[in-house]
XYZ file of C-alpha atoms in Angstrom:
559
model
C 11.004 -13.187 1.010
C 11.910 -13.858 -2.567
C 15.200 -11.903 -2.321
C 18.221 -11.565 -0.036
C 17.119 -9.196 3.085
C 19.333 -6.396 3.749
C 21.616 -7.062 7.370
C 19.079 -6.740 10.069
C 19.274 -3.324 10.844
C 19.595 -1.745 14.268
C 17.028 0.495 16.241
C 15.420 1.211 19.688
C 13.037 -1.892 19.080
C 15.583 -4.443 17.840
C 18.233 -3.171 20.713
C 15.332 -3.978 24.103
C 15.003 -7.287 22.246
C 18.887 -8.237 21.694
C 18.594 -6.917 25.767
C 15.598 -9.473 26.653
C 17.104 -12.179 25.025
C 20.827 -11.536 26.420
C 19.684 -10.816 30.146
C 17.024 -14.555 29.829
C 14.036 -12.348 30.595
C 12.903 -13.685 27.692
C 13.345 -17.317 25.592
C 11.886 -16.647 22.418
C 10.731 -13.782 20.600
C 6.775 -13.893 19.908
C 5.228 -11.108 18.080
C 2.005 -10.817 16.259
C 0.116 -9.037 13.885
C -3.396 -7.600 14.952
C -5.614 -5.908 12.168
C -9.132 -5.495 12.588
C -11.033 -7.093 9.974
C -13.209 -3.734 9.009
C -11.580 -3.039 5.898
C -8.761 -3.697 3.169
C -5.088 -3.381 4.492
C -3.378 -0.021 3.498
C 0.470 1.077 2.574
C 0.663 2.099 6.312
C -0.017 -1.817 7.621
C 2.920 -2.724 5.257
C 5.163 -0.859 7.757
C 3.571 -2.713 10.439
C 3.383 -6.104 8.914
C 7.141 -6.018 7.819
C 8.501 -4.832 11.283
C 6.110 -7.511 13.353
C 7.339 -10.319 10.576
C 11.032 -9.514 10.169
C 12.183 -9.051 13.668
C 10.292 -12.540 14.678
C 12.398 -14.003 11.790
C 15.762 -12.316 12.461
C 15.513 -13.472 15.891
C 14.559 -17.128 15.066
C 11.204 -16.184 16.551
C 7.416 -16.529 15.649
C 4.785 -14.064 14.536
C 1.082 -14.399 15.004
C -1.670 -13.200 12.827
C -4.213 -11.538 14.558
C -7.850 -10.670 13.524
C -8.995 -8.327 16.333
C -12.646 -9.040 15.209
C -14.643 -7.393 18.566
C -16.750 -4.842 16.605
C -19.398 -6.998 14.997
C -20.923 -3.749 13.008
C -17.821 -3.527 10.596
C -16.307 -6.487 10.136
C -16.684 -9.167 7.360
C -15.368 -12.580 6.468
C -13.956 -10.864 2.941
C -11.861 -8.636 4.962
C -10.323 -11.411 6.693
C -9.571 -13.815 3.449
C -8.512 -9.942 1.997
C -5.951 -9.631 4.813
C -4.359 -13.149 4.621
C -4.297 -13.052 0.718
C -2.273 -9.022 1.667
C -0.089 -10.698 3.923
C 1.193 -13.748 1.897
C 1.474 -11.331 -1.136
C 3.936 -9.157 0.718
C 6.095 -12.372 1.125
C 5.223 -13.222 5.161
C 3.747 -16.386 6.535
C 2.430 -16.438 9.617
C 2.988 -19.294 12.997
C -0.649 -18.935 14.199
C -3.932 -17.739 13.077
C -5.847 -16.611 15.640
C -8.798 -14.017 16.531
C -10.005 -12.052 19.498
C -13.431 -13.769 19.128
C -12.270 -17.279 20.275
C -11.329 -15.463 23.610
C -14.838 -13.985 24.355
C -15.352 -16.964 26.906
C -12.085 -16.214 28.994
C -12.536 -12.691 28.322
C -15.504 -12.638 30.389
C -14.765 -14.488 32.986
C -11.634 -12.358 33.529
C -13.881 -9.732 33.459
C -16.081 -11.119 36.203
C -12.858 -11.604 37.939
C -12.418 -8.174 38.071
C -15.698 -7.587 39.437
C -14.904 -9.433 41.868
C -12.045 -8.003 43.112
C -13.981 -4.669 43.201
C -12.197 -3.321 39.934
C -15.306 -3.280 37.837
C -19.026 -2.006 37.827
C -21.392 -2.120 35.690
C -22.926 1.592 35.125
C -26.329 2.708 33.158
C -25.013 6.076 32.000
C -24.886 6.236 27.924
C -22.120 7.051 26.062
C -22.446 10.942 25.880
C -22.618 10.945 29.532
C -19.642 9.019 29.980
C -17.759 11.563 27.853
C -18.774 14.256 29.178
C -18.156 12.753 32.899
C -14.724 12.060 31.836
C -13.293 15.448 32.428
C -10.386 17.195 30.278
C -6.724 16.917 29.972
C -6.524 20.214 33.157
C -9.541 18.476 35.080
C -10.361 15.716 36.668
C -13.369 13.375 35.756
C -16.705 12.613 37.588
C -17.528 9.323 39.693
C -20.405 7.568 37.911
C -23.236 7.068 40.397
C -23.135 4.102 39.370
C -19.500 3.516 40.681
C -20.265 2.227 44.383
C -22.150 -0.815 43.367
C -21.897 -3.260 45.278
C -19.825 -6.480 44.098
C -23.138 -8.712 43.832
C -25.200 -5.875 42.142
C -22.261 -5.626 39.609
C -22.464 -9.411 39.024
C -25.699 -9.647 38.617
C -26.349 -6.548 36.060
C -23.218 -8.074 34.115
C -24.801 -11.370 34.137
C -28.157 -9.949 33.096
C -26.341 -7.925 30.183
C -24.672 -11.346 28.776
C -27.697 -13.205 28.973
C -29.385 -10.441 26.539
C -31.901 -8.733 28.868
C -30.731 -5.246 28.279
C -31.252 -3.039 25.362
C -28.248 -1.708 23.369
C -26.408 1.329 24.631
C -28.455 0.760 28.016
C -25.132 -0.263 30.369
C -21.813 -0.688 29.954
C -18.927 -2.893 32.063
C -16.505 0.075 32.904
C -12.702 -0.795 34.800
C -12.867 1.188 38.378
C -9.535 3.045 38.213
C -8.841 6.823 38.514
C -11.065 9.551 37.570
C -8.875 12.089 38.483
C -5.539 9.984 36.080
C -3.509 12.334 34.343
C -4.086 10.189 31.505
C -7.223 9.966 30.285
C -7.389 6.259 29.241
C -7.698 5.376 32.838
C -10.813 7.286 33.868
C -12.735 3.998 34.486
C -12.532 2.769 30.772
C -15.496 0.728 28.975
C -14.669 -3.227 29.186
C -18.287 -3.894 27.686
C -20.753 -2.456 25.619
C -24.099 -4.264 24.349
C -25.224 -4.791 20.912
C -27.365 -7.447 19.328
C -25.853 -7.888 16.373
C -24.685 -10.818 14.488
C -20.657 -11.736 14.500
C -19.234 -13.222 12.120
C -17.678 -15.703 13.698
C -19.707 -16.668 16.867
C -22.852 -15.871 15.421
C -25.621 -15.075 17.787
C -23.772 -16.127 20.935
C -22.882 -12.819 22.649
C -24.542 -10.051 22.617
C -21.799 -7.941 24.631
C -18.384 -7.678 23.036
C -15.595 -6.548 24.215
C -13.816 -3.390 23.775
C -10.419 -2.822 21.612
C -8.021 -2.192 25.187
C -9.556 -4.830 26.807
C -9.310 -7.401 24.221
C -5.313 -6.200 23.111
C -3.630 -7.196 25.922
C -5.266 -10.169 27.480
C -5.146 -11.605 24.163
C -1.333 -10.829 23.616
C -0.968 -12.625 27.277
C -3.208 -15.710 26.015
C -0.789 -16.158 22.865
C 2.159 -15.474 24.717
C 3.390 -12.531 22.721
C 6.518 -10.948 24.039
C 6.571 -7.565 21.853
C 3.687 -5.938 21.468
C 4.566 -3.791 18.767
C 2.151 -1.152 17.944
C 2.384 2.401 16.202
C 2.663 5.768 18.541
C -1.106 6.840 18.714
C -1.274 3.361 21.213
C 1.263 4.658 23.813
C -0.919 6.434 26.282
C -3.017 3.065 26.055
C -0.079 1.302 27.429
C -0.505 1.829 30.787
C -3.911 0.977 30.772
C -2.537 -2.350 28.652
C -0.142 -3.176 31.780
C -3.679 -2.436 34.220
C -5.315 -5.177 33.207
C -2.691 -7.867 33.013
C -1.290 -6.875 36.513
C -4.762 -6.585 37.871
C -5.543 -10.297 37.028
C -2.646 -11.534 37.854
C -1.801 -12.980 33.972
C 1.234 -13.166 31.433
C 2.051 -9.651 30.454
C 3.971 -8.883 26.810
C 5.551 -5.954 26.657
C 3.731 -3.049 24.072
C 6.215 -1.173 22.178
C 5.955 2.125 20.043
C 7.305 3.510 16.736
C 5.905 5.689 14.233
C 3.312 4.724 12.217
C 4.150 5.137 8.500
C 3.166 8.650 6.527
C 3.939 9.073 2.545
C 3.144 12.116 0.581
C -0.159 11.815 -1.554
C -1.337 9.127 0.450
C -4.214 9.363 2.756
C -4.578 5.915 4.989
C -8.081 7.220 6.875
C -10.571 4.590 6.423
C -13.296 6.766 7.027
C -12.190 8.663 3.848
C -10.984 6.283 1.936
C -14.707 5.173 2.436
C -15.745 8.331 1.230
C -14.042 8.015 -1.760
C -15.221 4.582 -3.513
C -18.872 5.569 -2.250
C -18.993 8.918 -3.378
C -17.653 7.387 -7.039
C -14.338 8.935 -6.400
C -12.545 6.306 -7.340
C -13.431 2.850 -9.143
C -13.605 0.316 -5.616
C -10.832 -0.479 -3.276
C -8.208 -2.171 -5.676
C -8.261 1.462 -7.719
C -4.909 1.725 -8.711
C -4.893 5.387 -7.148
C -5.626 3.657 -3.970
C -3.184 3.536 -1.089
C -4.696 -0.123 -0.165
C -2.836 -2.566 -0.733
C -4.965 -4.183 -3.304
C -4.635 -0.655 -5.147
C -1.130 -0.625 -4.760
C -1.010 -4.645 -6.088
C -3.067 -3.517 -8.771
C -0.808 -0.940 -9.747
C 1.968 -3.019 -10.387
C 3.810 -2.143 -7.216
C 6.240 -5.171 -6.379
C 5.722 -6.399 -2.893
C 9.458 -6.652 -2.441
C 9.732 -2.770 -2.986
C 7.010 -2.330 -0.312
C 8.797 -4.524 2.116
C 12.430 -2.678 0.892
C 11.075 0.612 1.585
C 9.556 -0.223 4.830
C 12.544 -1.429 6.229
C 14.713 1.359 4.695
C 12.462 4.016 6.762
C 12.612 1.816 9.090
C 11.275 2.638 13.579
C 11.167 6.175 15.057
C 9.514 7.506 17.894
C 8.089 10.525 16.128
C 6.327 10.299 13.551
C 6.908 12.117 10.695
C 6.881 12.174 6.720
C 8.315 10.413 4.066
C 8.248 11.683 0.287
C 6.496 9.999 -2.012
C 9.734 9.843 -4.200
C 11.358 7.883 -1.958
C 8.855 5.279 -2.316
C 8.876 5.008 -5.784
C 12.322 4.996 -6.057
C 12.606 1.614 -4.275
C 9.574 0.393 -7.093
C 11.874 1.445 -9.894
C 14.817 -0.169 -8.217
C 13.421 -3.780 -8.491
C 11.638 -3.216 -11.678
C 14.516 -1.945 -12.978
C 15.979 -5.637 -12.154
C 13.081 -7.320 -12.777
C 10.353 -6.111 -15.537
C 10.398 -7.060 -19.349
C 11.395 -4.526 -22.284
C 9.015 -3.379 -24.547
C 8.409 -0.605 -27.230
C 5.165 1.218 -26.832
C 3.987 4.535 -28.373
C 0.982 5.949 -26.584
C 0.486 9.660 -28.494
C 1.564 7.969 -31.899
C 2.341 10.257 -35.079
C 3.503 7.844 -38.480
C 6.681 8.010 -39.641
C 7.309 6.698 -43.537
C 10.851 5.578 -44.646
C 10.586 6.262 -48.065
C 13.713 4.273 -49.280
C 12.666 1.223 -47.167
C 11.006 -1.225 -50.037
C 6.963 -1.166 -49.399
C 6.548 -4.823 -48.534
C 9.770 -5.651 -46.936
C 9.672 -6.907 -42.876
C 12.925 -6.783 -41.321
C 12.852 -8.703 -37.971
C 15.282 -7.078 -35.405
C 16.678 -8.475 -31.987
C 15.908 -6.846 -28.765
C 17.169 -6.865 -25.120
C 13.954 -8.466 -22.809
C 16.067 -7.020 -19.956
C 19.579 -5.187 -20.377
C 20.030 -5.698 -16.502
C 19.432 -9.664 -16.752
C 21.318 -11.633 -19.024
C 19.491 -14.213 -18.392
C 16.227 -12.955 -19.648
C 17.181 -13.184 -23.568
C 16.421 -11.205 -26.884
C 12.909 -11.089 -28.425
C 12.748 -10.592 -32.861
C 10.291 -7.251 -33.269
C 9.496 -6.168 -36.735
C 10.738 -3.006 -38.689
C 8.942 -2.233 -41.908
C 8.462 0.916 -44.222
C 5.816 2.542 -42.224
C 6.409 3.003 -38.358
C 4.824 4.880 -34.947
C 6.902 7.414 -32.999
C 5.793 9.464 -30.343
C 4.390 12.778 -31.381
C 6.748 14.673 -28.393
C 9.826 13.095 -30.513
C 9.287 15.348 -33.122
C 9.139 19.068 -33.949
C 9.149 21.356 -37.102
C 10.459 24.362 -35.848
C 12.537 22.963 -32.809
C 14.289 24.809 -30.020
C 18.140 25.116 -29.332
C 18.385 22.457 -27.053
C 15.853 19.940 -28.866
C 18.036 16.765 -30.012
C 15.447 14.533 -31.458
C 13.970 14.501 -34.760
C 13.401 17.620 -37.031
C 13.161 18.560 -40.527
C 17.013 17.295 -42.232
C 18.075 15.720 -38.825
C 19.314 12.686 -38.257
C 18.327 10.205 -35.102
C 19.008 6.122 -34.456
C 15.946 4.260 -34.369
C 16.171 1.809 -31.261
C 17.902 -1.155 -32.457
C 17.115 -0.442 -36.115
C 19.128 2.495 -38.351
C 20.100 5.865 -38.409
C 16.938 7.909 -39.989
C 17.199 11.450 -41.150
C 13.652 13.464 -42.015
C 12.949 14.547 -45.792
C 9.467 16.215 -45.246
C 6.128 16.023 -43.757
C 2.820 15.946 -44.513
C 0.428 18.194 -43.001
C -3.429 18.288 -42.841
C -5.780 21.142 -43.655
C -5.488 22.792 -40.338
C -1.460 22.728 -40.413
C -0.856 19.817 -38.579
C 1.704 17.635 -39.127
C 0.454 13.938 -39.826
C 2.978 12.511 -41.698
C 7.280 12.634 -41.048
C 9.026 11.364 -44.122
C 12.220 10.130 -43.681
C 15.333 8.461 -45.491
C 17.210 5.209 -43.767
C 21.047 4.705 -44.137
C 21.288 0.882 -44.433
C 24.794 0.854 -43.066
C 23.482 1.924 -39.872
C 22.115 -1.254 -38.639
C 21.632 -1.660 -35.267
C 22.170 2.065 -34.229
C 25.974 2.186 -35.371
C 27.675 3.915 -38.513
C 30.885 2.595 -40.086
C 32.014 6.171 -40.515
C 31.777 6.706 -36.936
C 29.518 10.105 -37.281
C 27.500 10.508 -34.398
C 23.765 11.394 -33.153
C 22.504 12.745 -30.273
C 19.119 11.349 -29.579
C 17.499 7.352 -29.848
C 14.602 7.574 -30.295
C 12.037 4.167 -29.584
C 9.407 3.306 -31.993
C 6.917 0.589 -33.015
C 5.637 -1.193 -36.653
C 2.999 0.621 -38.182
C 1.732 -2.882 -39.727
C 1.957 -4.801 -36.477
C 1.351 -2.878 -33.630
C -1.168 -3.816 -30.842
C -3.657 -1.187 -29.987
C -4.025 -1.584 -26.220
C -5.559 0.231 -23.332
C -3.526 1.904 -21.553
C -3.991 3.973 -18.120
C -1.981 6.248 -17.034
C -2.085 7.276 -13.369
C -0.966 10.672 -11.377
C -1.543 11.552 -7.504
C -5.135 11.199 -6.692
C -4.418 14.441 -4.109
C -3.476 17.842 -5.455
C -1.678 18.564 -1.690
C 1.370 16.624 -0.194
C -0.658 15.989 2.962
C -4.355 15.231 2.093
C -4.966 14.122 5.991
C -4.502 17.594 7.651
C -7.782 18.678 5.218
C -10.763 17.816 7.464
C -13.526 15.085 6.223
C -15.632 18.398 4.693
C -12.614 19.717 3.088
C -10.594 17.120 1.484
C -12.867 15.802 -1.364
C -11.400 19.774 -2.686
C -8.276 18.694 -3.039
C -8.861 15.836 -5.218
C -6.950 15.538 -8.640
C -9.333 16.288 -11.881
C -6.538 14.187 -13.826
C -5.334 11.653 -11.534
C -6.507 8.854 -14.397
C -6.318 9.227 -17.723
C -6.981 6.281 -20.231
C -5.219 6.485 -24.216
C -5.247 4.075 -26.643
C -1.297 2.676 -27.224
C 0.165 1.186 -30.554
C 2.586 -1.774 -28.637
C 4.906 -3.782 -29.991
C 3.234 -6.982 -31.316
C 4.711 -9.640 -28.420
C 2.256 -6.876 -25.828
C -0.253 -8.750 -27.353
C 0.189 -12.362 -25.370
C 0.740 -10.158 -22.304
C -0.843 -12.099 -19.063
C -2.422 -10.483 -16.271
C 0.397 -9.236 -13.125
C 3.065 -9.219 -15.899
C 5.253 -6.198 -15.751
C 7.012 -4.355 -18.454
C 9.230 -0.721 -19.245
C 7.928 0.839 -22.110
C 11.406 1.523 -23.440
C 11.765 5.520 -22.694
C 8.377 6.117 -21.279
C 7.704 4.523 -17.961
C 6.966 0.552 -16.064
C 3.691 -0.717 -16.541
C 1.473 -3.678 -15.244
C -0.471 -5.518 -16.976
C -3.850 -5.745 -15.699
C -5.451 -8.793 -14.134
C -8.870 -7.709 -13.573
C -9.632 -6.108 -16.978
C -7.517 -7.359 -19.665
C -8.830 -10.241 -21.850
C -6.999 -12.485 -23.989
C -5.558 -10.415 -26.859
C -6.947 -7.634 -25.253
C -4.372 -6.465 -22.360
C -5.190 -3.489 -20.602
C -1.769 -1.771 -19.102
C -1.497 0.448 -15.777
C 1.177 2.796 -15.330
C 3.144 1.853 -12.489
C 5.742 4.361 -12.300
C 7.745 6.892 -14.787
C 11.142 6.264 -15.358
C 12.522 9.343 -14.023
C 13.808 9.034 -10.654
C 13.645 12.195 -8.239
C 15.137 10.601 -4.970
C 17.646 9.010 -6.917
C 18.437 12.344 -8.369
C 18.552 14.453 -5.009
C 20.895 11.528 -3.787
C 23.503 11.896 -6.286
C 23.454 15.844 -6.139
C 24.216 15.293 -2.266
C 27.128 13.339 -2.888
């Protein structure tokens, strides 16, 4: 990572390990990284990336990436570059790249040994039947008639199926366990189901491919992974995970549990994420609404935040929620370190200094960053005629209003101390104009007098601003928890005014923004510049984040 990590903190996970290395049982810590290559990576696979990546390197150990490509149908060679390009960008390299697919060969002849040994059978029944044969949580399942084959049969019909001569769906390689398990997983679970269809990656080779539990552990054993970290929903798989190593006789890691991650707002189901950039919901996977990664890149969410809140969360055994505020507190936190100063006005209303002389450009120095005194001043103008935000001023203000109103006086960021004259209004009764008076002693927000104001207000040239795009985001979900609304229900729940696009008046330097730059709008929120849409004098700004911080608030009130 680009920072300092935080001391390695301690948990249920981190304690077995410091136990395994202590006690010899094992030498090195080996971990890995397994996504299946159906998709872009979401916020929740940060969790999971960070914990798989950080414990191999606070151990001095290795992590593996993993593409668990077995499901020719969904995957894609663009989800894999997608998921390598996710990784690196969260700051992680990885010791091996490796994928499920380059293990089809020993797959199958492990599972032949398994037919052998009478543990397998091949049966014909389809995939409804299985299901319903597979009884319920209070009753046992239902032999297959299938299930007394004899060795040779099952060799032969498994053979057969490899070699193509069965239609899709028509048999499956099933595990002979326990139809009557209290867990479910180990009713005689499918090894092997048939499908002519291309792979990616071996092409036209096989025409059976494996199933997810019987590719996971034999392909932990074959890397030599000694953690097998995976999130809760995988824990009644486990024992089915231990099965098959201690049935053939291999290596076998060790799968371990936590909670997968949850945030407010977010919804991490593929299927309806799907749903979502088909239906038009959203503009494609890197949406800045999006909890994808590539959304949340696009967005202008630092990677080091993602990593900092994952590992502030950090590994339960229930799974629960976190609030959304939490999360953006830790992307204000390194923005707040990190991202350039600017002045922006995005609902503008003109403001006249009628004492300032009509041509005359005054070029005043700015902070780029008040938190890094390394990042320097920038000169932006001041001149006669200037944009404020339209929410900075009222005619007829309240008690507790402190910014500008008719005869009050406010500092102009880093300029003078302005007090309004008068206004101009159009037919209607709208105020279109403020006129104003400057007191030159005031320069740079102070007055020799010592009398006082109680509002700064931020503002930007009239005669140099940069009319930009700018697009400012809310939650894309209406409810905190957009995954308990079915697939029918939660397209209801969608937020009319999750995006809405204005047209800014920036400070002129906004102009020569680049593409993943970030920036505060000086009183107004941090923004990202754009990559995909903004075009050489033409940025296009995201808003990443406001400025006001919630968690940080409830923190503070608890102290």
């Amino acid at each position: 990572m680009t920072e300092a990590q935080d001391p390695a903190p301690t948990d249920f996970i981190r304690e077995r390990i410091r136990q395994d290395l202590a006690s010899g049982k094992v030498a090195q810590v080996v971990t890995r990284f397994p996504p299946e290559p159906n998709g872009y990576l979401h916020i929740g696979h940060a969790k999971a990336i960070t914990t798989s990546f950080s414990i191999a390197q606070e151990f001095g150990g290795r992590c593996n990436l993993r593409m668990d490509d077995t499901n020719p149908g969904a995957e894609d060679q663009e989800y894999v570059d997608a998921i390598m390009e996710d990784v690196r960008w969260l700051g992680f390299s990885w010791d091996g790249l490796y994928y499920a697919a380059d293990y089809f060969d020993q797959l199958y002849a492990w599972a032949v040994q398994l037919v052998e040994k009478g543990l397998a059978y091949v049966d014909d029944q389809n995939a409804e039947q299985i299901a319903n044969s597979r009884g319920t949580l209070t009753t046992p399942g239902t032999d297959s008639p299938h299930r007394s084959r004899s060795v040779a049969e099952n060799l032969d019909l498994l053979a057969r199926m490899k070699a193509g001569e069965f239609g899709d769906g028509q048999k499956v390689l099933r595990a002979k366990i326990d139809m009557a398990s209290p867990n479910l997983n180990l009713r005689d679970p499918v090894m092997y189901r048939i499908r002519h269809m291309h792979h990616q990656r071996t092409g036209d080779r096989w025409c059976i491919y494996p199933m997810y539990d019987w590719a996971h552990g034999q392909s932990d054993s074959i890397e030599g992974i000694t953690h097998s970290l995976c999130t809760l929903e995988f824990e009644h798989h486990r024992p089915l995970y231990d099965w098959f190593c201690d049935s053939l006789g291999i290596y076998k890691p060790q799968q371990i549990e936590f909670a997968r991650l949850n945030v407010e707002y977010l919804l991490t189901s593929k299927r309806k994420l799907l749903l979502l950039v088909d239906g038009g919901h959203v503009e494609g996977w890197d949406d800045p609404r999006m909890p994808t990664l590539r959304g949340l890149r696009r967005r202008g969410y630092p990677p080091e935040a993602l990593v900092a809140f994952a590992r502030h969360v950090g590994l339960a055994k229930v799974n629960g929620t976190h609030e959304i505020a939490l999360l953006e507190h830790f992307v204000r936190d390194h923005l707040n370190k990190t991202a350039l100063r600017r002045m922006a006005v995005l609902d503008p209303i003109e403001l006249v200094i009628e004492n300032w002389p009509e041509q005359h450009v005054e070029w005043v120095a700015a902070q780029n960053n008040p938190e890094d005194p390394n990042a320097g001043t920038r000169e932006v103008p001041f001149g006669r005629r200037l944009w404020i935000e339209r929410e900075d001023f009222l005619e007829n203000p309240p008690k507790d209003f402190f910014r500008l109103a008719p005869g009050r006086e406010v500092r102009l960021r880093f300029g003078y101390f302005v007090k309004c004259v008068g206004v101009d209004k159009d037919a209607a009764g709208n105020v279109t104009t403020i006129r104003c008076t400057y007191d030159p002693e005031t320069k740079g927000g102070n007055a020799p007098d010592g009398r006082k104001v109680k509002a700064t207000i931020h503002w930007v040239s009239a005669a140099h601003a940069v009319d930009a795009e700018v697009r400012l985001y809310e939650h894309l979900f209406t409810h905190p928890d957009p995954a308990s609304f079915d697939q029918s229900e939660f397209l209801s729940i969608l937020n009319p005014t999750s995006k809405r696009t204005v047209r800014g008046k920036l400070e002129p330097s906004c102009k020569d923004a680049q593409g993943g730059e970030r920036f505060q709008f000086e009183r107004l929120a941090y923004f990202y510049c754009d990559p995909k849409d903004s075009r050489p004098g033409a940025p296009v700004f995201h808003r990443t984040v406001t400025l006001k911080d919630a968690w940080k608030k409830v923190q503070q009130k608890g102290k």
